[in-house]
Amino acid sequence: QSVLTQPPSVSGAPGQRVTISCTGSSSNIGAGYDVHWYQQLPGTAPKLLIYGNSNRPSGVPDRFSGSKSGTSASLAITGLQAEDEADYYCQSYDSSLSALFGGGTKLTVL
Amino acid sequence: QVQLQESGPGLVKPSQTLSLTCTVSGGSISSGGYYWSWIRQHPGKGLEWIGYIYYSGSTYYNPSLKSRVTISVDTSKNQFSLKLSSVTAADTAVYYCARAPESQLAFSWGQGTLVTVSS
């Protein structure tokens, strides 16, 4: 059971917009700690997609965006492409600096 | 660009100690500013943080694994290591080493290595 809750799966057609939620608590996200997002393509290591709630590392398309409010965060993907089909994980931490991961969301591009 | 590479046995017997090393290239562990971490992923499952170490030697462990985990750093070799004792089949996973800036704790990952616990 993950401390951060994500939907197990989401899906969308090419070109559409999808969002993935990440719900925490007052001990982690709600305490003001940053949320980061990772994309894991099949058979590969996770890749940092969004850091510090809403910042994109160099090379990440602006189709990917992140936001945070209260005890939750969201990842939005616009202009969905087949290559976006992957698992997505949110990550935050708590006051003891323990890193916390969401359970992951499998994105299917229809 | 900093790269991380995991190495170690791919097969460990139950009750033994799993030992992995992460070699860092393109940057120095001793320059500070980063937490050096181990994270694992059970087959077909999500990500589980194991712990991290700062270059000074300060360590932070997942409370659920703390009694069995030791993470250490060798700045002379630019490596950090994981030891997980008393392993069982439940410790079979892909083990990733990663680093995170101390200002953000967002991870950049190695490619991962599969460790199977089996007799």
PDB file of C-alpha atoms in Angstrom:
ATOM      1  CA  GLN A   1       0.000   0.000   0.000  1.00  0.00           C
ATOM      2  CA  SER A   2       1.643   3.199  -1.190  1.00  0.00           C
ATOM      3  CA  VAL A   3       1.549   6.343   0.916  1.00  0.00           C
ATOM      4  CA  LEU A   4       0.804   8.359  -2.230  1.00  0.00           C
ATOM      5  CA  THR A   5      -2.292   7.225  -4.131  1.00  0.00           C
ATOM      6  CA  GLN A   6      -2.490   7.149  -7.907  1.00  0.00           C
ATOM      7  CA  PRO A   7      -5.129   5.642 -10.193  1.00  0.00           C
ATOM      8  CA  PRO A   8      -3.917   2.266 -11.475  1.00  0.00           C
ATOM      9  CA  SER A   9      -4.654   3.145 -15.065  1.00  0.00           C
ATOM     10  CA  VAL A  10      -5.751   5.934 -17.384  1.00  0.00           C
ATOM     11  CA  SER A  11      -6.270   5.967 -21.116  1.00  0.00           C
ATOM     12  CA  GLY A  12      -6.816   8.380 -23.947  1.00  0.00           C
ATOM     13  CA  ALA A  13      -6.854   8.634 -27.697  1.00  0.00           C
ATOM     14  CA  PRO A  14      -4.026  10.228 -29.652  1.00  0.00           C
ATOM     15  CA  GLY A  15      -4.225  14.007 -29.456  1.00  0.00           C
ATOM     16  CA  GLN A  16      -6.314  14.015 -26.302  1.00  0.00           C
ATOM     17  CA  ARG A  17      -5.460  15.316 -22.851  1.00  0.00           C
ATOM     18  CA  VAL A  18      -5.140  13.053 -19.832  1.00  0.00           C
ATOM     19  CA  THR A  19      -4.412  13.762 -16.211  1.00  0.00           C
ATOM     20  CA  ILE A  20      -2.961  11.559 -13.506  1.00  0.00           C
ATOM     21  CA  SER A  21      -3.622  12.391  -9.883  1.00  0.00           C
ATOM     22  CA  CYS A  22      -1.408  11.803  -6.868  1.00  0.00           C
ATOM     23  CA  THR A  23      -3.016  12.097  -3.455  1.00  0.00           C
ATOM     24  CA  GLY A  24      -1.011  12.326  -0.269  1.00  0.00           C
ATOM     25  CA  SER A  25      -1.618  13.722   3.193  1.00  0.00           C
ATOM     26  CA  SER A  26      -0.737  16.525   5.556  1.00  0.00           C
ATOM     27  CA  SER A  27       2.448  14.597   6.399  1.00  0.00           C
ATOM     28  CA  ASN A  28       3.904  14.796   2.930  1.00  0.00           C
ATOM     29  CA  ILE A  29       2.441  16.730   0.001  1.00  0.00           C
ATOM     30  CA  GLY A  30       0.199  18.770   2.260  1.00  0.00           C
ATOM     31  CA  ALA A  31       3.157  19.719   4.444  1.00  0.00           C
ATOM     32  CA  GLY A  32       4.619  21.578   1.498  1.00  0.00           C
ATOM     33  CA  TYR A  33       7.067  19.009   0.197  1.00  0.00           C
ATOM     34  CA  ASP A  34       7.693  18.989  -3.522  1.00  0.00           C
ATOM     35  CA  VAL A  35       6.187  16.430  -5.878  1.00  0.00           C
ATOM     36  CA  HIS A  36       8.149  14.916  -8.739  1.00  0.00           C
ATOM     37  CA  TRP A  37       6.946  12.763 -11.610  1.00  0.00           C
ATOM     38  CA  TYR A  38       8.685   9.948 -13.469  1.00  0.00           C
ATOM     39  CA  GLN A  39       7.968   8.182 -16.731  1.00  0.00           C
ATOM     40  CA  GLN A  40       8.937   4.531 -17.059  1.00  0.00           C
ATOM     41  CA  LEU A  41       8.826   3.091 -20.545  1.00  0.00           C
ATOM     42  CA  PRO A  42       8.590  -0.707 -20.785  1.00  0.00           C
ATOM     43  CA  GLY A  43      11.839  -2.417 -19.810  1.00  0.00           C
ATOM     44  CA  THR A  44      13.647   0.794 -18.921  1.00  0.00           C
ATOM     45  CA  ALA A  45      14.585   2.759 -15.830  1.00  0.00           C
ATOM     46  CA  PRO A  46      12.329   5.577 -14.678  1.00  0.00           C
ATOM     47  CA  LYS A  47      13.088   8.999 -16.113  1.00  0.00           C
ATOM     48  CA  LEU A  48      12.496  12.300 -14.344  1.00  0.00           C
ATOM     49  CA  LEU A  49       9.616  14.044 -16.091  1.00  0.00           C
ATOM     50  CA  ILE A  50       8.605  16.848 -13.726  1.00  0.00           C
ATOM     51  CA  TYR A  51      10.478  18.125 -10.677  1.00  0.00           C
ATOM     52  CA  GLY A  52       9.542  20.620  -8.016  1.00  0.00           C
ATOM     53  CA  ASN A  53       5.808  20.227  -8.737  1.00  0.00           C
ATOM     54  CA  SER A  54       5.799  21.902 -12.142  1.00  0.00           C
ATOM     55  CA  ASN A  55       9.281  22.141 -13.645  1.00  0.00           C
ATOM     56  CA  ARG A  56      10.409  20.217 -16.710  1.00  0.00           C
ATOM     57  CA  PRO A  57      14.000  18.997 -17.092  1.00  0.00           C
ATOM     58  CA  SER A  58      15.703  19.914 -20.315  1.00  0.00           C
ATOM     59  CA  GLY A  59      14.439  17.785 -23.169  1.00  0.00           C
ATOM     60  CA  VAL A  60      10.992  17.020 -21.755  1.00  0.00           C
ATOM     61  CA  PRO A  61       8.282  18.264 -24.141  1.00  0.00           C
ATOM     62  CA  ASP A  62       5.979  21.006 -22.914  1.00  0.00           C
ATOM     63  CA  ARG A  63       3.073  18.619 -23.503  1.00  0.00           C
ATOM     64  CA  PHE A  64       3.866  17.429 -19.985  1.00  0.00           C
ATOM     65  CA  SER A  65       2.928  19.669 -17.078  1.00  0.00           C
ATOM     66  CA  GLY A  66       2.557  19.316 -13.335  1.00  0.00           C
ATOM     67  CA  SER A  67       0.641  21.069 -10.628  1.00  0.00           C
ATOM     68  CA  LYS A  68       0.096  20.791  -6.905  1.00  0.00           C
ATOM     69  CA  SER A  69      -2.663  21.909  -4.589  1.00  0.00           C
ATOM     70  CA  GLY A  70      -3.176  21.036  -0.956  1.00  0.00           C
ATOM     71  CA  THR A  71      -2.507  17.352  -0.385  1.00  0.00           C
ATOM     72  CA  SER A  72      -2.606  16.411  -4.082  1.00  0.00           C
ATOM     73  CA  ALA A  73      -0.685  16.835  -7.294  1.00  0.00           C
ATOM     74  CA  SER A  74      -1.462  16.185 -10.925  1.00  0.00           C
ATOM     75  CA  LEU A  75       0.381  15.367 -14.094  1.00  0.00           C
ATOM     76  CA  ALA A  76      -1.228  16.478 -17.333  1.00  0.00           C
ATOM     77  CA  ILE A  77      -0.299  15.252 -20.770  1.00  0.00           C
ATOM     78  CA  THR A  78      -1.723  17.087 -23.767  1.00  0.00           C
ATOM     79  CA  GLY A  79      -1.574  16.084 -27.409  1.00  0.00           C
ATOM     80  CA  LEU A  80      -1.277  12.428 -26.412  1.00  0.00           C
ATOM     81  CA  GLN A  81       1.096  10.378 -28.554  1.00  0.00           C
ATOM     82  CA  ALA A  82       1.635   6.643 -28.871  1.00  0.00           C
ATOM     83  CA  GLU A  83       5.121   7.027 -27.417  1.00  0.00           C
ATOM     84  CA  ASP A  84       3.622   8.348 -24.177  1.00  0.00           C
ATOM     85  CA  GLU A  85       2.351   4.873 -23.325  1.00  0.00           C
ATOM     86  CA  ALA A  86       4.212   4.080 -20.134  1.00  0.00           C
ATOM     87  CA  ASP A  87       3.950   3.856 -16.368  1.00  0.00           C
ATOM     88  CA  TYR A  88       3.968   7.130 -14.461  1.00  0.00           C
ATOM     89  CA  TYR A  89       4.972   7.565 -10.830  1.00  0.00           C
ATOM     90  CA  CYS A  90       4.682  10.485  -8.468  1.00  0.00           C
ATOM     91  CA  GLN A  91       7.168  10.976  -5.651  1.00  0.00           C
ATOM     92  CA  SER A  92       7.377  13.200  -2.632  1.00  0.00           C
ATOM     93  CA  TYR A  93       8.894  12.899   0.832  1.00  0.00           C
ATOM     94  CA  ASP A  94       8.197  13.507   4.500  1.00  0.00           C
ATOM     95  CA  SER A  95       9.780  15.306   7.394  1.00  0.00           C
ATOM     96  CA  SER A  96      12.243  12.462   7.989  1.00  0.00           C
ATOM     97  CA  LEU A  97      13.448  12.787   4.391  1.00  0.00           C
ATOM     98  CA  SER A  98      11.962   9.400   3.536  1.00  0.00           C
ATOM     99  CA  ALA A  99      11.224   9.301  -0.175  1.00  0.00           C
ATOM    100  CA  LEU A 100       7.650   8.279  -0.927  1.00  0.00           C
ATOM    101  CA  PHE A 101       6.374   6.905  -4.227  1.00  0.00           C
ATOM    102  CA  GLY A 102       2.896   6.533  -5.614  1.00  0.00           C
ATOM    103  CA  GLY A 103       1.814   3.098  -6.751  1.00  0.00           C
ATOM    104  CA  GLY A 104       2.131   4.046 -10.397  1.00  0.00           C
ATOM    105  CA  THR A 105      -0.347   4.662 -13.202  1.00  0.00           C
ATOM    106  CA  LYS A 106      -0.331   2.806 -16.479  1.00  0.00           C
ATOM    107  CA  LEU A 107      -1.172   5.087 -19.384  1.00  0.00           C
ATOM    108  CA  THR A 108      -2.685   3.399 -22.409  1.00  0.00           C
ATOM    109  CA  VAL A 109      -2.911   5.272 -25.693  1.00  0.00           C
ATOM    110  CA  LEU A 110      -5.962   3.928 -27.460  1.00  0.00           C
TER     111      LEU A 110
ATOM    112  CA  GLN B   1      26.614  14.330 -17.582  1.00  0.00           C
ATOM    113  CA  VAL B   2      26.660  12.133 -14.503  1.00  0.00           C
ATOM    114  CA  GLN B   3      26.057   8.447 -15.116  1.00  0.00           C
ATOM    115  CA  LEU B   4      25.375   5.719 -12.579  1.00  0.00           C
ATOM    116  CA  GLN B   5      26.025   2.032 -13.106  1.00  0.00           C
ATOM    117  CA  GLU B   6      24.941  -0.770 -10.789  1.00  0.00           C
ATOM    118  CA  SER B   7      27.003  -3.933 -10.406  1.00  0.00           C
ATOM    119  CA  GLY B   8      26.857  -7.070  -8.311  1.00  0.00           C
ATOM    120  CA  PRO B   9      25.614 -10.667  -8.260  1.00  0.00           C
ATOM    121  CA  GLY B  10      22.395 -11.353 -10.098  1.00  0.00           C
ATOM    122  CA  LEU B  11      21.603 -14.350  -7.915  1.00  0.00           C
ATOM    123  CA  VAL B  12      21.666 -14.498  -4.136  1.00  0.00           C
ATOM    124  CA  LYS B  13      20.715 -17.400  -1.902  1.00  0.00           C
ATOM    125  CA  PRO B  14      18.026 -17.012   0.766  1.00  0.00           C
ATOM    126  CA  SER B  15      19.301 -15.845   4.171  1.00  0.00           C
ATOM    127  CA  GLN B  16      22.450 -14.409   2.596  1.00  0.00           C
ATOM    128  CA  THR B  17      23.394 -10.761   2.138  1.00  0.00           C
ATOM    129  CA  LEU B  18      22.691  -8.947  -1.115  1.00  0.00           C
ATOM    130  CA  SER B  19      25.550  -6.616  -2.052  1.00  0.00           C
ATOM    131  CA  LEU B  20      25.461  -4.077  -4.875  1.00  0.00           C
ATOM    132  CA  THR B  21      27.749  -1.257  -5.892  1.00  0.00           C
ATOM    133  CA  CYS B  22      26.964   1.873  -7.870  1.00  0.00           C
ATOM    134  CA  THR B  23      29.814   3.475  -9.785  1.00  0.00           C
ATOM    135  CA  VAL B  24      29.435   7.170 -10.515  1.00  0.00           C
ATOM    136  CA  SER B  25      31.058   8.694 -13.581  1.00  0.00           C
ATOM    137  CA  GLY B  26      31.052  12.244 -14.869  1.00  0.00           C
ATOM    138  CA  GLY B  27      30.860  13.746 -11.401  1.00  0.00           C
ATOM    139  CA  SER B  28      32.314  13.364  -7.924  1.00  0.00           C
ATOM    140  CA  ILE B  29      30.388  12.063  -4.938  1.00  0.00           C
ATOM    141  CA  SER B  30      32.664  14.036  -2.625  1.00  0.00           C
ATOM    142  CA  SER B  31      31.744  17.369  -4.198  1.00  0.00           C
ATOM    143  CA  GLY B  32      28.541  17.259  -2.159  1.00  0.00           C
ATOM    144  CA  GLY B  33      25.081  18.554  -2.892  1.00  0.00           C
ATOM    145  CA  TYR B  34      23.471  15.196  -3.633  1.00  0.00           C
ATOM    146  CA  TYR B  35      21.894  12.267  -1.891  1.00  0.00           C
ATOM    147  CA  TRP B  36      22.988   8.924  -3.347  1.00  0.00           C
ATOM    148  CA  SER B  37      20.167   6.427  -3.243  1.00  0.00           C
ATOM    149  CA  TRP B  38      18.996   2.874  -3.757  1.00  0.00           C
ATOM    150  CA  ILE B  39      15.502   2.161  -5.013  1.00  0.00           C
ATOM    151  CA  ARG B  40      13.999  -1.187  -6.001  1.00  0.00           C
ATOM    152  CA  GLN B  41      11.140  -2.434  -8.110  1.00  0.00           C
ATOM    153  CA  HIS B  42       9.619  -5.850  -7.583  1.00  0.00           C
ATOM    154  CA  PRO B  43       8.670  -7.638 -10.822  1.00  0.00           C
ATOM    155  CA  GLY B  44       5.620  -5.987 -12.294  1.00  0.00           C
ATOM    156  CA  LYS B  45       5.233  -3.700  -9.296  1.00  0.00           C
ATOM    157  CA  GLY B  46       5.892  -0.143  -8.254  1.00  0.00           C
ATOM    158  CA  LEU B  47       8.938   1.645  -6.881  1.00  0.00           C
ATOM    159  CA  GLU B  48      10.210   1.253  -3.318  1.00  0.00           C
ATOM    160  CA  TRP B  49      12.773   3.616  -1.839  1.00  0.00           C
ATOM    161  CA  ILE B  50      15.426   1.742   0.160  1.00  0.00           C
ATOM    162  CA  GLY B  51      17.538   4.597   1.439  1.00  0.00           C
ATOM    163  CA  TYR B  52      20.178   7.189   0.685  1.00  0.00           C
ATOM    164  CA  ILE B  53      23.517   8.454   1.829  1.00  0.00           C
ATOM    165  CA  TYR B  54      25.110  11.869   1.761  1.00  0.00           C
ATOM    166  CA  TYR B  55      28.778  12.163   0.864  1.00  0.00           C
ATOM    167  CA  SER B  56      29.538  12.931   4.507  1.00  0.00           C
ATOM    168  CA  GLY B  57      28.182   9.506   5.451  1.00  0.00           C
ATOM    169  CA  SER B  58      24.796  10.515   6.845  1.00  0.00           C
ATOM    170  CA  THR B  59      22.235   7.852   6.004  1.00  0.00           C
ATOM    171  CA  TYR B  60      18.453   7.696   5.733  1.00  0.00           C
ATOM    172  CA  TYR B  61      16.649   4.376   5.425  1.00  0.00           C
ATOM    173  CA  ASN B  62      13.140   3.196   4.669  1.00  0.00           C
ATOM    174  CA  PRO B  63      11.741   2.284   8.105  1.00  0.00           C
ATOM    175  CA  SER B  64      10.375  -0.995   6.740  1.00  0.00           C
ATOM    176  CA  LEU B  65      13.862  -2.126   5.663  1.00  0.00           C
ATOM    177  CA  LYS B  66      16.043  -0.286   8.142  1.00  0.00           C
ATOM    178  CA  SER B  67      16.954  -3.326  10.248  1.00  0.00           C
ATOM    179  CA  ARG B  68      18.459  -5.101   7.216  1.00  0.00           C
ATOM    180  CA  VAL B  69      19.967  -2.267   5.160  1.00  0.00           C
ATOM    181  CA  THR B  70      23.362  -0.646   5.126  1.00  0.00           C
ATOM    182  CA  ILE B  71      24.354   1.986   2.566  1.00  0.00           C
ATOM    183  CA  SER B  72      27.946   3.146   2.486  1.00  0.00           C
ATOM    184  CA  VAL B  73      30.088   5.404   0.329  1.00  0.00           C
ATOM    185  CA  ASP B  74      33.669   5.107  -0.919  1.00  0.00           C
ATOM    186  CA  THR B  75      34.642   8.529  -2.177  1.00  0.00           C
ATOM    187  CA  SER B  76      38.098   7.316  -3.249  1.00  0.00           C
ATOM    188  CA  LYS B  77      36.453   5.001  -5.784  1.00  0.00           C
ATOM    189  CA  ASN B  78      33.496   7.324  -6.448  1.00  0.00           C
ATOM    190  CA  GLN B  79      31.161   4.502  -5.527  1.00  0.00           C
ATOM    191  CA  PHE B  80      28.380   3.835  -3.078  1.00  0.00           C
ATOM    192  CA  SER B  81      27.063   0.461  -2.005  1.00  0.00           C
ATOM    193  CA  LEU B  82      24.029  -1.372  -0.726  1.00  0.00           C
ATOM    194  CA  LYS B  83      23.968  -4.329   1.628  1.00  0.00           C
ATOM    195  CA  LEU B  84      20.662  -6.032   2.397  1.00  0.00           C
ATOM    196  CA  SER B  85      20.897  -8.861   4.894  1.00  0.00           C
ATOM    197  CA  SER B  86      18.806 -11.980   5.480  1.00  0.00           C
ATOM    198  CA  VAL B  87      17.232 -11.882   2.048  1.00  0.00           C
ATOM    199  CA  THR B  88      14.194 -13.891   1.025  1.00  0.00           C
ATOM    200  CA  ALA B  89      12.388 -14.388  -2.261  1.00  0.00           C
ATOM    201  CA  ALA B  90      10.472 -11.199  -1.461  1.00  0.00           C
ATOM    202  CA  ASP B  91      13.689  -9.262  -2.064  1.00  0.00           C
ATOM    203  CA  THR B  92      13.807 -10.337  -5.707  1.00  0.00           C
ATOM    204  CA  ALA B  93      13.646  -7.078  -7.638  1.00  0.00           C
ATOM    205  CA  VAL B  94      15.352  -4.720 -10.026  1.00  0.00           C
ATOM    206  CA  TYR B  95      17.627  -2.545  -7.934  1.00  0.00           C
ATOM    207  CA  TYR B  96      18.358   0.988  -9.115  1.00  0.00           C
ATOM    208  CA  CYS B  97      20.955   3.395  -7.864  1.00  0.00           C
ATOM    209  CA  ALA B  98      20.051   7.052  -8.216  1.00  0.00           C
ATOM    210  CA  ARG B  99      21.084  10.510  -7.135  1.00  0.00           C
ATOM    211  CA  ALA B 100      18.975  13.414  -5.978  1.00  0.00           C
ATOM    212  CA  PRO B 101      19.961  17.055  -5.446  1.00  0.00           C
ATOM    213  CA  GLU B 102      19.675  17.891  -1.770  1.00  0.00           C
ATOM    214  CA  SER B 103      17.541  20.903  -2.652  1.00  0.00           C
ATOM    215  CA  GLN B 104      14.845  18.839  -4.370  1.00  0.00           C
ATOM    216  CA  LEU B 105      15.189  15.097  -3.764  1.00  0.00           C
ATOM    217  CA  ALA B 106      14.189  14.313  -7.362  1.00  0.00           C
ATOM    218  CA  PHE B 107      15.982  11.247  -8.672  1.00  0.00           C
ATOM    219  CA  SER B 108      18.170  10.633 -11.705  1.00  0.00           C
ATOM    220  CA  TRP B 109      18.558   6.894 -12.237  1.00  0.00           C
ATOM    221  CA  GLY B 110      20.993   4.199 -13.238  1.00  0.00           C
ATOM    222  CA  GLN B 111      19.811   1.517 -15.626  1.00  0.00           C
ATOM    223  CA  GLY B 112      19.037  -0.983 -12.874  1.00  0.00           C
ATOM    224  CA  THR B 113      20.107  -4.534 -12.164  1.00  0.00           C
ATOM    225  CA  LEU B 114      17.932  -7.569 -11.523  1.00  0.00           C
ATOM    226  CA  VAL B 115      18.684  -9.504  -8.375  1.00  0.00           C
ATOM    227  CA  THR B 116      16.984 -12.848  -7.886  1.00  0.00           C
ATOM    228  CA  VAL B 117      16.876 -14.532  -4.501  1.00  0.00           C
ATOM    229  CA  SER B 118      16.748 -18.274  -4.972  1.00  0.00           C
ATOM    230  CA  SER B 119      18.508 -21.392  -3.807  1.00  0.00           C
TER     231      SER B 119
END
